[in-house]
Amino acid sequence: MSGDTAPIAVAFGASTDAGLRRRINEDSYLAVSPLFLVADGMGGHNAGEIASATVIQEFSGLAGRESLTIDEVQAGVVAARRRVAALPAGAGAGAGTTLAGVVIADVDGEGYWLALNLGDSRTYRLSEGHFEQVSVDHSVVQELVDSGQLAADAAQRDSRRNVITRAIGAGSVAEPDYWLIPAEDGDRILVCSDGLSGELEQDAIHGILLAEADPQAAATRLVHEAMVRGGRDNITAIVVDALAVRTRTNRACERDTVPVSAPAATDDTDTDIDGDTLPRAVFAGGF
């Protein structure tokens, strides 16, 4: 739980598992206020594990702050990308990782969630009875859905569902998407790897988040249920509850999620990455 002066005081829980078919867990995560991030590694052998842990290690230096700005988060992405690109050849060619999550931000004295995404790990929000996926997958299947070439209900069963179009490393230099979300008391945020969202339908995820009041119990049950449904990939879940949100007296009525632009990037070329051919996999505590 964060301090009383933080823009958002939170309680949180996290759980991860290699799943039933993967020998190594290449998922890494960071769940220390103000950062709640999941990285799903890829690249073959142990390269994905190292790439995801490298990214989380870079961001861990910002843990313990009350809040972060988008410039600080973007600087972390740039530094993480450089570190992944500099991994030794023994780490495997094409090492890379997704990155998704939320960061606590202070906007004019008010508490906000700053969500970011690269790849197909996801961020969801449950607020005042409304459950929504905040992030938008960077994947071939999502592009087909957006263009009307594939029905949304068929996306989860499509054979191309693990082909992603943005990552940190693996030849991609694309920038993350960002969303600035005004926080509300009682908000519940879920950040997860695709090992969870690939096994559980959105209604099932919603139901578990409603049923389990404790965030650690919710994270543990989500991972367990994904294992029961097949556990075909590594599975990671972070659940974050907003206990108290700092607001101004004259807060605006508009409470929508707002996409925001990152600081200017030098290159945003996308590279397709076939996640199906790469082992996914571990918690983030270092190598």
Short mmCIF file of C-alpha atoms in Angstrom, two decimals:
data_model
loop_
_atom_site.label_atom_id
_atom_site.label_comp_id
_atom_site.label_asym_id
_atom_site.label_seq_id
_atom_site.Cartn_x
_atom_site.Cartn_y
_atom_site.Cartn_z
CA MET A 1 0.00 0.00 0.00
CA SER A 2 1.32 3.45 -0.87
CA GLY A 3 1.76 6.34 1.51
CA ASP A 4 -1.03 8.68 2.59
CA THR A 5 0.32 11.52 0.44
CA ALA A 6 0.41 9.51 -2.79
CA PRO A 7 -2.04 10.50 -5.55
CA ILE A 8 -3.55 7.00 -5.33
CA ALA A 9 -3.28 4.84 -2.21
CA VAL A 10 -3.37 1.22 -3.33
CA ALA A 11 -3.49 -2.41 -2.24
CA PHE A 12 -2.29 -5.03 -4.69
CA GLY A 13 -1.47 -8.66 -5.26
CA ALA A 14 0.38 -10.63 -7.94
CA SER A 15 0.76 -14.22 -9.09
CA THR A 16 2.64 -16.01 -11.86
CA ASP A 17 3.13 -19.56 -13.10
CA ALA A 18 4.98 -21.23 -15.96
CA GLY A 19 1.78 -23.01 -16.94
CA LEU A 20 1.35 -26.67 -17.84
CA ARG A 21 3.18 -26.80 -21.17
CA ARG A 22 6.16 -24.46 -20.80
CA ARG A 23 9.35 -25.57 -19.08
CA ILE A 24 10.46 -22.01 -18.25
CA ASN A 25 8.45 -19.00 -17.13
CA GLU A 26 9.55 -16.06 -19.27
CA ASP A 27 6.98 -13.69 -17.77
CA SER A 28 8.41 -11.00 -15.48
CA TYR A 29 6.50 -8.48 -13.41
CA LEU A 30 6.91 -5.47 -11.15
CA ALA A 31 4.28 -4.79 -8.49
CA VAL A 32 5.68 -2.00 -6.32
CA SER A 33 3.91 1.35 -6.15
CA PRO A 34 3.83 3.42 -8.31
CA LEU A 35 4.55 0.78 -11.00
CA PHE A 36 2.50 -2.29 -11.90
CA LEU A 37 4.00 -3.86 -15.03
CA VAL A 38 4.00 -7.22 -16.81
CA ALA A 39 6.58 -8.23 -19.43
CA ASP A 40 6.13 -11.41 -21.49
CA GLY A 41 9.45 -12.51 -22.95
CA MET A 42 10.14 -14.20 -26.26
CA GLY A 43 13.12 -15.19 -28.33
CA GLY A 44 13.90 -18.86 -27.83
CA HIS A 45 15.96 -20.72 -25.25
CA ASN A 46 16.31 -18.40 -22.24
CA ALA A 47 16.39 -15.20 -24.28
CA GLY A 48 12.81 -14.21 -23.47
CA GLU A 49 13.37 -14.69 -19.76
CA ILE A 50 16.41 -12.43 -19.87
CA ALA A 51 14.71 -9.77 -22.04
CA SER A 52 11.63 -9.51 -19.81
CA ALA A 53 13.71 -9.46 -16.62
CA THR A 54 15.98 -6.79 -18.12
CA VAL A 55 13.03 -4.50 -18.82
CA ILE A 56 11.54 -4.99 -15.36
CA GLN A 57 14.92 -4.45 -13.74
CA GLU A 58 15.25 -1.13 -15.58
CA PHE A 59 11.89 0.08 -14.25
CA SER A 60 12.53 -1.20 -10.73
CA GLY A 61 14.83 1.77 -10.19
CA LEU A 62 11.71 3.98 -10.17
CA ALA A 63 9.90 1.94 -7.51
CA GLY A 64 8.99 3.66 -4.26
CA ARG A 65 8.17 7.03 -5.78
CA GLU A 66 4.72 8.53 -5.13
CA SER A 67 4.07 9.06 -8.85
CA LEU A 68 5.74 9.24 -12.26
CA THR A 69 5.35 11.39 -15.35
CA ILE A 70 4.96 10.14 -18.91
CA ASP A 71 8.43 11.54 -19.69
CA GLU A 72 9.93 9.40 -16.92
CA VAL A 73 8.08 6.33 -18.13
CA GLN A 74 9.14 6.94 -21.72
CA ALA A 75 12.74 7.38 -20.62
CA GLY A 76 12.45 3.99 -18.94
CA VAL A 77 11.20 2.44 -22.18
CA VAL A 78 14.11 3.94 -24.13
CA ALA A 79 16.67 2.72 -21.57
CA ALA A 80 15.07 -0.74 -21.45
CA ARG A 81 15.14 -1.01 -25.23
CA ARG A 82 18.85 -0.16 -25.27
CA ARG A 83 19.59 -2.76 -22.60
CA VAL A 84 17.68 -5.48 -24.44
CA ALA A 85 19.43 -4.59 -27.71
CA ALA A 86 22.78 -4.86 -25.93
CA LEU A 87 22.16 -8.36 -24.55
CA PRO A 88 25.05 -10.69 -25.43
CA ALA A 89 24.75 -13.04 -28.36
CA GLY A 90 24.43 -15.94 -25.94
CA ALA A 91 21.05 -14.57 -24.89
CA GLY A 92 19.73 -15.56 -28.31
CA ALA A 93 19.03 -13.64 -31.49
CA GLY A 94 15.77 -11.77 -31.59
CA ALA A 95 15.24 -11.57 -27.82
CA GLY A 96 12.29 -9.36 -26.97
CA THR A 97 9.38 -8.79 -24.64
CA THR A 98 5.97 -7.23 -24.41
CA LEU A 99 5.32 -4.58 -21.76
CA ALA A 100 1.98 -3.54 -20.30
CA GLY A 101 0.66 -2.01 -17.13
CA VAL A 102 -0.21 1.10 -15.19
CA VAL A 103 1.79 3.73 -13.37
CA ILE A 104 0.42 6.10 -10.74
CA ALA A 105 0.52 9.67 -12.03
CA ASP A 106 -0.21 13.09 -10.54
CA VAL A 107 -2.03 15.43 -12.91
CA ASP A 108 -2.61 18.90 -11.46
CA GLY A 109 -2.83 17.44 -7.96
CA GLU A 110 -5.18 14.59 -8.87
CA GLY A 111 -4.59 10.87 -9.04
CA TYR A 112 -4.51 9.26 -12.48
CA TRP A 113 -3.62 5.86 -13.91
CA LEU A 114 -1.08 6.13 -16.72
CA ALA A 115 -1.47 2.93 -18.75
CA LEU A 116 1.04 1.81 -21.36
CA ASN A 117 1.25 -1.08 -23.80
CA LEU A 118 3.63 -2.69 -26.25
CA GLY A 119 2.48 -6.09 -27.54
CA ASP A 120 -0.38 -8.31 -26.42
CA SER A 121 -0.13 -8.29 -22.64
CA ARG A 122 -3.20 -6.48 -21.35
CA THR A 123 -4.58 -3.96 -18.87
CA TYR A 124 -8.21 -4.04 -17.72
CA ARG A 125 -10.17 -1.70 -15.46
CA LEU A 126 -13.19 -2.42 -13.26
CA SER A 127 -14.75 0.85 -12.10
CA GLU A 128 -18.22 1.58 -10.72
CA GLY A 129 -19.52 -1.70 -12.14
CA HIS A 130 -18.08 -1.16 -15.60
CA PHE A 131 -15.40 -3.59 -16.84
CA GLU A 132 -13.29 -2.75 -19.86
CA GLN A 133 -10.05 -3.62 -21.59
CA VAL A 134 -7.98 -0.45 -21.52
CA SER A 135 -5.09 -1.53 -23.70
CA VAL A 136 -5.36 -2.44 -27.37
CA ASP A 137 -3.35 -5.47 -28.51
CA HIS A 138 -0.52 -4.88 -30.94
CA SER A 139 -1.20 -8.03 -32.92
CA VAL A 140 -2.07 -9.19 -36.41
CA VAL A 141 -5.41 -10.49 -35.17
CA GLN A 142 -6.30 -7.13 -33.59
CA GLU A 143 -5.49 -5.37 -36.85
CA LEU A 144 -7.79 -7.79 -38.69
CA VAL A 145 -10.57 -7.11 -36.17
CA ASP A 146 -10.09 -3.34 -36.48
CA SER A 147 -10.27 -3.55 -40.28
CA GLY A 148 -13.42 -5.67 -40.20
CA GLN A 149 -11.72 -8.73 -41.70
CA LEU A 150 -12.18 -10.85 -38.56
CA ALA A 151 -15.03 -10.99 -36.05
CA ALA A 152 -14.04 -10.07 -32.49
CA ASP A 153 -15.49 -13.29 -31.08
CA ALA A 154 -13.30 -15.32 -33.46
CA ALA A 155 -10.06 -13.56 -32.54
CA GLN A 156 -9.26 -15.73 -29.52
CA ARG A 157 -9.47 -18.90 -31.62
CA ASP A 158 -7.55 -17.60 -34.62
CA SER A 159 -4.25 -19.35 -35.35
CA ARG A 160 -2.52 -15.97 -35.77
CA ARG A 161 -3.46 -14.70 -32.29
CA ASN A 162 0.15 -14.86 -31.01
CA VAL A 163 1.68 -12.86 -33.85
CA ILE A 164 2.44 -9.44 -32.36
CA THR A 165 3.44 -6.26 -34.15
CA ARG A 166 5.22 -4.27 -31.42
CA ALA A 167 7.64 -5.21 -28.66
CA ILE A 168 10.77 -4.12 -26.84
CA GLY A 169 13.59 -5.80 -28.73
CA ALA A 170 13.08 -8.55 -31.34
CA GLY A 171 13.81 -5.98 -34.06
CA SER A 172 10.97 -3.63 -33.12
CA VAL A 173 11.57 0.02 -32.30
CA ALA A 174 7.89 1.00 -32.09
CA GLU A 175 6.67 3.24 -29.29
CA PRO A 176 4.10 2.23 -26.64
CA ASP A 177 0.53 3.40 -26.62
CA TYR A 178 -0.40 5.45 -23.54
CA TRP A 179 -3.73 6.23 -21.89
CA LEU A 180 -4.36 8.71 -19.08
CA ILE A 181 -7.23 7.51 -16.87
CA PRO A 182 -8.74 9.62 -14.07
CA ALA A 183 -8.74 7.31 -11.05
CA GLU A 184 -11.76 6.71 -8.82
CA ASP A 185 -12.00 5.31 -5.31
CA GLY A 186 -12.71 1.60 -5.69
CA ASP A 187 -11.07 1.18 -9.09
CA ARG A 188 -9.65 -2.28 -9.70
CA ILE A 189 -6.91 -2.67 -12.31
CA LEU A 190 -5.78 -6.00 -13.78
CA VAL A 191 -2.50 -6.30 -15.70
CA CYS A 192 -1.86 -9.70 -17.24
CA SER A 193 0.13 -11.62 -19.83
CA ASP A 194 -1.64 -13.29 -22.74
CA GLY A 195 -1.32 -16.62 -20.95
CA LEU A 196 -4.26 -15.41 -18.85
CA SER A 197 -6.33 -13.59 -21.47
CA GLY A 198 -5.78 -16.45 -23.92
CA GLU A 199 -7.38 -18.98 -21.55
CA LEU A 200 -10.14 -16.94 -19.89
CA GLU A 201 -12.94 -15.09 -21.66
CA GLN A 202 -13.49 -11.50 -20.56
CA ASP A 203 -16.71 -12.44 -18.72
CA ALA A 204 -14.82 -15.05 -16.67
CA ILE A 205 -12.11 -12.53 -15.77
CA HIS A 206 -14.78 -10.01 -14.77
CA GLY A 207 -16.54 -12.56 -12.60
CA ILE A 208 -13.39 -13.46 -10.68
CA LEU A 209 -12.52 -9.81 -10.08
CA LEU A 210 -16.01 -9.29 -8.66
CA ALA A 211 -15.97 -12.44 -6.54
CA GLU A 212 -12.57 -11.99 -4.84
CA ALA A 213 -12.38 -8.89 -2.65
CA ASP A 214 -8.72 -9.29 -1.73
CA PRO A 215 -6.37 -8.36 -4.61
CA GLN A 216 -3.90 -11.15 -3.83
CA ALA A 217 -6.72 -13.71 -3.72
CA ALA A 218 -8.00 -12.37 -7.04
CA ALA A 219 -4.59 -12.61 -8.72
CA THR A 220 -4.03 -16.13 -7.37
CA ARG A 221 -7.44 -17.34 -8.51
CA LEU A 222 -7.07 -15.83 -11.98
CA VAL A 223 -3.82 -17.71 -12.53
CA HIS A 224 -5.34 -20.91 -11.10
CA GLU A 225 -8.37 -20.71 -13.38
CA ALA A 226 -6.15 -20.14 -16.43
CA MET A 227 -4.25 -23.29 -15.45
CA VAL A 228 -7.51 -25.22 -15.14
CA ARG A 229 -8.55 -24.06 -18.62
CA GLY A 230 -5.36 -25.41 -20.17
CA GLY A 231 -2.36 -23.42 -18.96
CA ARG A 232 -0.83 -23.47 -22.43
CA ASP A 233 1.38 -20.44 -21.83
CA ASN A 234 3.05 -18.66 -18.93
CA ILE A 235 0.48 -16.84 -16.82
CA THR A 236 0.90 -13.64 -14.83
CA ALA A 237 -1.69 -11.40 -13.14
CA ILE A 238 -1.35 -8.22 -11.08
CA VAL A 239 -4.49 -6.85 -9.38
CA VAL A 240 -4.37 -3.27 -8.06
CA ASP A 241 -7.12 -1.64 -5.97
CA ALA A 242 -7.49 2.12 -5.50
CA LEU A 243 -8.22 2.64 -1.80
CA ALA A 244 -8.13 6.43 -1.85
CA VAL A 245 -7.68 8.87 -4.72
CA ARG A 246 -6.51 12.44 -4.32
CA THR A 247 -8.90 14.83 -6.08
CA ARG A 248 -9.52 18.55 -6.25
CA THR A 249 -12.76 20.04 -4.96
CA ASN A 250 -13.91 21.16 -8.41
CA ARG A 251 -13.13 17.99 -10.31
CA ALA A 252 -14.37 17.93 -13.89
CA CYS A 253 -17.28 15.59 -14.63
CA GLU A 254 -15.58 13.99 -17.62
CA ARG A 255 -13.99 10.73 -16.46
CA ASP A 256 -13.15 9.00 -19.74
CA THR A 257 -9.94 7.18 -20.55
CA VAL A 258 -7.86 9.50 -22.71
CA PRO A 259 -5.15 8.29 -25.13
CA VAL A 260 -2.06 10.45 -24.81
CA SER A 261 1.01 10.88 -26.95
CA ALA A 262 4.47 9.89 -25.82
CA PRO A 263 7.46 12.21 -26.23
CA ALA A 264 8.70 12.26 -29.80
CA ALA A 265 10.45 9.07 -30.87
CA THR A 266 13.27 8.79 -33.34
CA ASP A 267 11.76 5.80 -35.17
CA ASP A 268 8.44 3.97 -34.92
CA THR A 269 8.91 1.24 -37.47
CA ASP A 270 6.92 -1.89 -36.57
CA THR A 271 8.29 -5.37 -37.03
CA ASP A 272 6.07 -8.46 -36.99
CA ILE A 273 7.11 -11.00 -34.41
CA ASP A 274 5.76 -14.53 -34.44
CA GLY A 275 5.11 -15.28 -30.79
CA ASP A 276 3.98 -18.81 -31.59
CA THR A 277 7.51 -19.89 -32.48
CA LEU A 278 9.04 -18.55 -29.27
CA PRO A 279 8.86 -20.01 -25.79
CA ARG A 280 7.17 -17.61 -23.41
CA ALA A 281 7.91 -17.63 -19.90
CA VAL A 282 9.35 -15.98 -15.00
CA PHE A 283 8.98 -13.52 -12.28
CA ALA A 284 11.11 -10.54 -12.53
CA GLY A 285 13.61 -10.66 -9.84
CA GLY A 286 16.78 -10.62 -11.91
CA PHE A 287 18.70 -13.28 -13.76
#
